[in-house]
Short mmCIF file of C-alpha atoms in Angstrom, two decimals:
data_model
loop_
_atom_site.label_atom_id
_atom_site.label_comp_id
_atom_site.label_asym_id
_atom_site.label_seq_id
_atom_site.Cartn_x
_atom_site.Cartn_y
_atom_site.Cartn_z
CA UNK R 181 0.00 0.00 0.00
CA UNK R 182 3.18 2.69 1.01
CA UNK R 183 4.49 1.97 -2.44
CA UNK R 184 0.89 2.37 -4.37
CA UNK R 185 0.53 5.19 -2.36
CA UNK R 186 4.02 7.01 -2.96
CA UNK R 187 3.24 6.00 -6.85
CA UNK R 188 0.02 7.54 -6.83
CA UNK R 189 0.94 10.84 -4.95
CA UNK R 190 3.96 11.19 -7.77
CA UNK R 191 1.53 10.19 -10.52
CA UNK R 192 -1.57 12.65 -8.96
CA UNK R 193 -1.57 14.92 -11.42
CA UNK R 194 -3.48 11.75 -13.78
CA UNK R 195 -5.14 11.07 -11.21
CA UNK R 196 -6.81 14.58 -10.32
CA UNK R 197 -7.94 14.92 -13.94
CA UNK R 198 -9.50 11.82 -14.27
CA UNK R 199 -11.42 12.44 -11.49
CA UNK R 200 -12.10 16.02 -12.75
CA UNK R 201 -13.39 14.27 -15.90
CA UNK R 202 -17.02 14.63 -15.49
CA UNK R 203 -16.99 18.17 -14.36
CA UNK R 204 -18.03 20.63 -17.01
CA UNK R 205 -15.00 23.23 -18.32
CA UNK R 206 -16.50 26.02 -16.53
CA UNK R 207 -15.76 23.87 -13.04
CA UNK R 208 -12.57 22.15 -13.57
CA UNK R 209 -10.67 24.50 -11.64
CA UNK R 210 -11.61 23.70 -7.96
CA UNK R 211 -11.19 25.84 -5.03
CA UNK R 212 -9.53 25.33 -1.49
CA UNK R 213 -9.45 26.96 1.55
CA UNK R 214 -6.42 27.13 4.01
CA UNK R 215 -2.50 27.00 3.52
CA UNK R 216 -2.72 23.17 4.19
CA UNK R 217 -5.68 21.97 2.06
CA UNK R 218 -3.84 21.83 -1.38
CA UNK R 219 -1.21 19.19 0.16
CA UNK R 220 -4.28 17.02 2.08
CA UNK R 221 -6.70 17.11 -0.64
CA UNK R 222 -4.02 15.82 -2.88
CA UNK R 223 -2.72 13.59 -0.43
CA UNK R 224 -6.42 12.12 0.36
CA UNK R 225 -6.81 11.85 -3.91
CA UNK R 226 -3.49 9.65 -3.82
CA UNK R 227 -4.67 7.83 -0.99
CA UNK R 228 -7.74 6.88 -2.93
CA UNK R 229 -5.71 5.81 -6.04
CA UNK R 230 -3.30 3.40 -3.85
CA UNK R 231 -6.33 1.78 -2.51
CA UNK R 232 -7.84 0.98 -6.25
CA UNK R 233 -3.76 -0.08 -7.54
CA UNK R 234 -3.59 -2.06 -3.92
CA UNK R 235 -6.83 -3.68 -4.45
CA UNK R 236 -6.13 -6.35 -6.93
CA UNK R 237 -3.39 -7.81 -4.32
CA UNK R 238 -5.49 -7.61 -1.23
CA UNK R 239 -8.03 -9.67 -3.10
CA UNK R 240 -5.36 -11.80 -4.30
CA UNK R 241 -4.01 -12.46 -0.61
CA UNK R 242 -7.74 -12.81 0.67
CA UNK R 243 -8.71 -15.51 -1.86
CA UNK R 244 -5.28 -16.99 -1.15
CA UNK R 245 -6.17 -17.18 2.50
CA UNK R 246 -10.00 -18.52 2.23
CA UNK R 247 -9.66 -21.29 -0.64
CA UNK R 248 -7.58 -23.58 0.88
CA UNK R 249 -10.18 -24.18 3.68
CA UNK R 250 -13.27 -25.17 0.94
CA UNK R 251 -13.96 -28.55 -0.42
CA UNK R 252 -13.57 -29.88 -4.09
CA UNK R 253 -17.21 -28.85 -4.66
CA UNK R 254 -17.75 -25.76 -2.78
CA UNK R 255 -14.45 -24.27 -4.43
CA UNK R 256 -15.59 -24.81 -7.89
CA UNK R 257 -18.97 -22.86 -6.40
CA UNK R 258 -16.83 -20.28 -4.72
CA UNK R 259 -14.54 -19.51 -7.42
CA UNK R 260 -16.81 -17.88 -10.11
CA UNK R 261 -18.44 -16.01 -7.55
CA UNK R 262 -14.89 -14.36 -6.23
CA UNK R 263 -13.82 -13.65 -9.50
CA UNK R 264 -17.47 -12.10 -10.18
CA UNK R 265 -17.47 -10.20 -7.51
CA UNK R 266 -14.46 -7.68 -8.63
CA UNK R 267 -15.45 -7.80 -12.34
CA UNK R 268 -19.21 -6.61 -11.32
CA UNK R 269 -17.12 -3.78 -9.12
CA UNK R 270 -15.33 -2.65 -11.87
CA UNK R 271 -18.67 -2.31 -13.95
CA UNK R 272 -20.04 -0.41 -11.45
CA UNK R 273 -17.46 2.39 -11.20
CA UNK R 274 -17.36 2.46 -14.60
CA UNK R 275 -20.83 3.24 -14.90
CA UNK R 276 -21.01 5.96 -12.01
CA UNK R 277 -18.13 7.27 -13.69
CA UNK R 278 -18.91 7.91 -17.69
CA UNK R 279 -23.01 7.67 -16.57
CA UNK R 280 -23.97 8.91 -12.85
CA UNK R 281 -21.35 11.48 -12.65
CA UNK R 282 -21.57 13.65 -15.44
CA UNK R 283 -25.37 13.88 -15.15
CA UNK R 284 -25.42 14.48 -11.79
CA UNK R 285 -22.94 17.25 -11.62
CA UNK R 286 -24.94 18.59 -14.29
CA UNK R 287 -27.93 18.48 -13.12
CA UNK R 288 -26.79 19.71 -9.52
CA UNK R 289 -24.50 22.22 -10.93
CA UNK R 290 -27.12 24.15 -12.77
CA UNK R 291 -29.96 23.63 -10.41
CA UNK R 292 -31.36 27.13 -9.30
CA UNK R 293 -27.61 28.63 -10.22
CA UNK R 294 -29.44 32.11 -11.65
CA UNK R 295 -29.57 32.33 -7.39
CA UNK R 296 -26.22 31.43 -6.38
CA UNK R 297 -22.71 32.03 -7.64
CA UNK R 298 -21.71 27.91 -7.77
CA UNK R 299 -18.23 27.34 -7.36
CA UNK R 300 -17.05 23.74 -6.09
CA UNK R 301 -14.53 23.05 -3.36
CA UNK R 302 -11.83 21.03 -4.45
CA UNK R 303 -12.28 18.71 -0.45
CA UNK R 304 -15.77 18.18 -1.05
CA UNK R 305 -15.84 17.42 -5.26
CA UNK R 306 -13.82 14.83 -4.26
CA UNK R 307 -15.20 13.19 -1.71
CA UNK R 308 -18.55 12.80 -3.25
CA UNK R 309 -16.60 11.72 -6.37
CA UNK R 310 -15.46 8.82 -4.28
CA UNK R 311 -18.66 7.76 -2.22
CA UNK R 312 -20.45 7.93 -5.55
CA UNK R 313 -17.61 5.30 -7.39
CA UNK R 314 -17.71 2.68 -4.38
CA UNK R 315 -21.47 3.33 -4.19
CA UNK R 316 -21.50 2.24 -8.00
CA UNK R 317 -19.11 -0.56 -7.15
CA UNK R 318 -21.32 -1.49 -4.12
CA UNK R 319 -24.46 -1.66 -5.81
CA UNK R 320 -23.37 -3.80 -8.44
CA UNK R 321 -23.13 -6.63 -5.94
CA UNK R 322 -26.45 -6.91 -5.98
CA UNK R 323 -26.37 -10.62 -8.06
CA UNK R 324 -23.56 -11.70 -5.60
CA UNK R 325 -26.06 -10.89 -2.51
CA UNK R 326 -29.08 -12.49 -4.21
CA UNK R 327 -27.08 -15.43 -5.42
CA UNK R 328 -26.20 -15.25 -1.65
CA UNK R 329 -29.29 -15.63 0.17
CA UNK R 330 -30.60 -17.86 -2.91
CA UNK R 331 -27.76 -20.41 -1.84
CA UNK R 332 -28.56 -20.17 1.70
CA UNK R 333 -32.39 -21.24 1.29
CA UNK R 334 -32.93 -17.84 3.07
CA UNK R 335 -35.62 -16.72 -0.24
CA UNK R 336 -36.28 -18.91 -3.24
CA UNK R 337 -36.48 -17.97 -6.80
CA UNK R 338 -39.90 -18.57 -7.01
CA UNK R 339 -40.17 -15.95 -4.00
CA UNK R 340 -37.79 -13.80 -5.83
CA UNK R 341 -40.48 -13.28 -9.25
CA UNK R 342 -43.14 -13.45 -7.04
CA UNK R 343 -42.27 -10.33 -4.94
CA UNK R 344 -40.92 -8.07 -8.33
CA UNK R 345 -43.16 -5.57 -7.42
CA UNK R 346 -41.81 -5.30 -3.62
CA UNK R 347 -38.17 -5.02 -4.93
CA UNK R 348 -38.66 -2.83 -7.31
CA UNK R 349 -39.30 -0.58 -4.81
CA UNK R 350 -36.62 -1.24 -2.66
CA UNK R 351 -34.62 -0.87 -5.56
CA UNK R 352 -35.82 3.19 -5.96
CA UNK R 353 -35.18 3.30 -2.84
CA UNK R 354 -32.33 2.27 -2.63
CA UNK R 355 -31.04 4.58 -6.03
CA UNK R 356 -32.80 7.94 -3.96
CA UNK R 357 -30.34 6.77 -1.33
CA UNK R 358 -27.10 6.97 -3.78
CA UNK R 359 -25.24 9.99 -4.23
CA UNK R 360 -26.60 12.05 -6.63
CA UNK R 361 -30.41 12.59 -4.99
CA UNK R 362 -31.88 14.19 -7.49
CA UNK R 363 -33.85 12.69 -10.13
CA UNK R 364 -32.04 11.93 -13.29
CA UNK R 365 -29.48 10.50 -11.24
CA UNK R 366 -32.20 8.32 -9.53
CA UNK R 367 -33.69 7.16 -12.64
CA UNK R 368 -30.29 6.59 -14.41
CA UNK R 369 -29.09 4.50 -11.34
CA UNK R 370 -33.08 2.54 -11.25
CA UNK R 371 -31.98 0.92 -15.04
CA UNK R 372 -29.22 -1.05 -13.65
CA UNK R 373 -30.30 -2.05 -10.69
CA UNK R 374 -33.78 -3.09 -12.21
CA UNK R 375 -31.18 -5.05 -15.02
CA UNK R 376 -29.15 -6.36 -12.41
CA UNK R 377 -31.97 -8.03 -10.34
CA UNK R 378 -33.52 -9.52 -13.43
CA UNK R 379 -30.05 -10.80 -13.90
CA UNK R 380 -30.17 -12.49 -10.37
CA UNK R 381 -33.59 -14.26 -11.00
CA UNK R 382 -31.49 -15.92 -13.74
CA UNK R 383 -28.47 -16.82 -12.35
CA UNK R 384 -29.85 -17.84 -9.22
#
């Protein structure tokens, strides 16, 4: 992590503008406050990037750790779901970041901004660039957690199309709960969760 860290923090200036991607031209410079806040915000940027280059090894150590202890069968049951898992996280930061983003910060950005003179902090752009990539990553999970409690006996499949209409609320929700809250953001986050779900009916 020290290394991926110390790489990231010498390599920031990438990783600034690719998180400064989705803002529109008029808002890529970002403000800060404070003789202190240009080092920490671009130390707390770098520390975000080690923990994405890290990531791959962690998981590579963890799976390391856990497989030895399963069975024949339950490895060859475990395995497609571990490797899932981080492929379906992937997808979902992708999509928060070339979907969610850029129509939320438009959206928010221009909201009522005849009213206010909008400028964005550089601290606070980047933290809710960050919560709204792991809450992309996060949500895509949702096969791994139905596949889950599918496995367990805790719901059946049968339950699972029977109750559409129940989960298809939880799952608007769940997207007015995501970063983002207004409403194109909502309904842009609904379409994969409502994909995703369908997606879990099948695989389950």
């Amino acid at each position: 992590f020290c290394v991926a860290l110390g790489l990231c923090f010498w390599q920031n200036h990438l990783l600034l503008d690719i998180a400064s991607g989705p803002l529109p031209d008029a808002h890529k410079e970002l403000l800060t406050f404070g003789v202190t806040e240009p080092f920490t915000t671009t130390l707390t940027v770098a520390a975000y990037g080690a923990i994405v280059l890290s990531l791959p090894v962690v998981l590579y150590q963890l799976y390391a750790y856990v497989l030895p202890a399963f069975s024949e069968t339950e490895r060859r049951v475990a395995l497609p779901i571990m490797l899932m898992a981080p492929l379906l996280f992937l997808a979902g930061v992708a999509f928060a970041y070339f979907i969610v983003m850029p129509a939320a910060v438009n959206f928010l950005l221009n909201f009522n901004d005849s009213q206010f003179n909008v400028q964005l902090r550089a601290r606070d752009y980047y933290g809710f660039f960050a919560l709204t990539m792991l809450a992309g990553g996060i949500v895509f999970q949702v096969p791994m957690a139905i596949l889950a409690v599918t496995r367990l006996g805790i719901v059946s499949v049968d339950q699972l199309r029977a109750n559409r209409r129940y989960a298809y609320l939880l799952i608007a929700m769940l997207a007015a709960a995501l970063p983002g809250v207004d409403p194109v953001t909502m309904l842009i986050e609904m379409v994969p969760l409502l994909a995703l779900y369908e997606l879990s009916i099948l695989l389950a």
